[in-house]
Short mmCIF file of C-alpha atoms in Angstrom, two decimals:
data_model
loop_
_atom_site.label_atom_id
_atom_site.label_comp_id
_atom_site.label_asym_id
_atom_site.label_seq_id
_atom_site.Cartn_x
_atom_site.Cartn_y
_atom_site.Cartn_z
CA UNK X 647 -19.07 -11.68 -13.04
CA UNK X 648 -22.40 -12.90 -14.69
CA UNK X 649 -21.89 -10.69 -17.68
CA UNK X 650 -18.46 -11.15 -17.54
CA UNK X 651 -17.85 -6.73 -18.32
CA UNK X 652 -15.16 -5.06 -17.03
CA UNK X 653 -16.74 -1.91 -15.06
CA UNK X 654 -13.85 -0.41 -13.48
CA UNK X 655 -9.52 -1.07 -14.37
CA UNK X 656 -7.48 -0.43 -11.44
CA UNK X 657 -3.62 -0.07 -12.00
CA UNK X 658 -1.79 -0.12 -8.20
CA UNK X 659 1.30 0.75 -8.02
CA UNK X 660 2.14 -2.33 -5.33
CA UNK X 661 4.03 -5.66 -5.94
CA UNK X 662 0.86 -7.75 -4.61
CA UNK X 663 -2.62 -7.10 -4.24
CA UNK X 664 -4.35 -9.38 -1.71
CA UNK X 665 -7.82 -10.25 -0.01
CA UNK X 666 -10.08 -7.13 -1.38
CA UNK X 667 -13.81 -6.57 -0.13
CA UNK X 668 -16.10 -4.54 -1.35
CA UNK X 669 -17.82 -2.12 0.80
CA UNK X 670 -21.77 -2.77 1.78
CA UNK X 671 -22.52 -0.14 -0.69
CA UNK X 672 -20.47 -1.67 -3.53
CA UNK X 673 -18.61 1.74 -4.25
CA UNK X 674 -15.39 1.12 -2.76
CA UNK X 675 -12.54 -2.01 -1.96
CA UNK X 676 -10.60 -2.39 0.99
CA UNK X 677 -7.52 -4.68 0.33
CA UNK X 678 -4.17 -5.40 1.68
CA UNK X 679 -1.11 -4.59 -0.68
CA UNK X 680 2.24 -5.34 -1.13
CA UNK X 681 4.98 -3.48 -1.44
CA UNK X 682 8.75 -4.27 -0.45
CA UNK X 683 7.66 -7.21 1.63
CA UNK X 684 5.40 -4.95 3.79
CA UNK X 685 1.87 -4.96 3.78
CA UNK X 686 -0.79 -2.30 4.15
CA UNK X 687 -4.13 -1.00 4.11
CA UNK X 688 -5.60 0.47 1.05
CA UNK X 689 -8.70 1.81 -0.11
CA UNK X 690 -9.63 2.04 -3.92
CA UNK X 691 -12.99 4.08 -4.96
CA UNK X 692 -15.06 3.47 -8.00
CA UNK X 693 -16.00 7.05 -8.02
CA UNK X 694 -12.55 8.44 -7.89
CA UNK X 695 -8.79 7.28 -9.57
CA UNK X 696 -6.00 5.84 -7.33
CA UNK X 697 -6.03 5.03 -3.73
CA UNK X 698 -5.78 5.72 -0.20
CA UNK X 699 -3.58 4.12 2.10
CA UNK X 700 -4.99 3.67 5.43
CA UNK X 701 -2.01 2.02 7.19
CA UNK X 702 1.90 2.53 7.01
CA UNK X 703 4.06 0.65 9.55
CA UNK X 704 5.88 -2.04 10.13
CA UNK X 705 3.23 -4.53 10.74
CA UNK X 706 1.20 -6.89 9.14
CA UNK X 707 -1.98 -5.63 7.70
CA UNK X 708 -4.27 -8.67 6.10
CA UNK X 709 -7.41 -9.67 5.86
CA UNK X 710 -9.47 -6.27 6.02
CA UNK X 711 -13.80 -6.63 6.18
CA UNK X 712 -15.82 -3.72 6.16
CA UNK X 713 -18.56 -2.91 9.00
CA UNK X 714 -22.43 -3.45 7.40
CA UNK X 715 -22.78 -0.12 7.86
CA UNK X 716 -19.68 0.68 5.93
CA UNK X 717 -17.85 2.87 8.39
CA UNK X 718 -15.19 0.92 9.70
CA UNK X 719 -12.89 -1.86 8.42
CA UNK X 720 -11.74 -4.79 10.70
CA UNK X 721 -8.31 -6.26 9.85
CA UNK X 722 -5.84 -8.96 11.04
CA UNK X 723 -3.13 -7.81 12.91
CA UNK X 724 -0.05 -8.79 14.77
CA UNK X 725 0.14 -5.55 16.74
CA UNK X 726 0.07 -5.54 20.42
CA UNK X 727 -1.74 -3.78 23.41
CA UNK X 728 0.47 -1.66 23.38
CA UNK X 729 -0.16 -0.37 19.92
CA UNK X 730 -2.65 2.74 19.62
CA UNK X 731 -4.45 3.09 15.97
#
């Protein structure tokens, strides 16, 4: 933001993009996105083009934080116990 340069365009193909974090290492984004009124995990890489979806379901997906050590991602949810992911 201080030098105000663009490093890295991403182009999703999603109706909404919402609450992204970057990973500890700086090197990938975990976000929410939008698409039909359902929302989702993704992941975006600066190292590689396009995405990964993480999640596909019914339920709300929002709010996603990565680990400090990078290898998991915590997310708001309104699954229930019964729910195995």
């Amino acid at each position: 933001v201080k030098s105000r340069k663009v490093i890295k365009a991403f182009d999703f193909e999603l109706d909404q993009v919402l609450n992204p974090s970057f990973s500890p290492d700086g090197r990938r984004i975990v976000f929410s996105g939008m698409r039909r009124g359902m929302s989702d995990l993704y992941v975006a890489s600066m190292d590689s083009p396009g995405y990964l979806q993480l999640t596909k379901d019914t339920y709300g997906d929002l709010q996603p934080q990565w680990s400090p050590d990078g290898r998991t991602i915590a997310f708001v949810s309104e699954r229930g116990d019964d729910f195995d992911i």
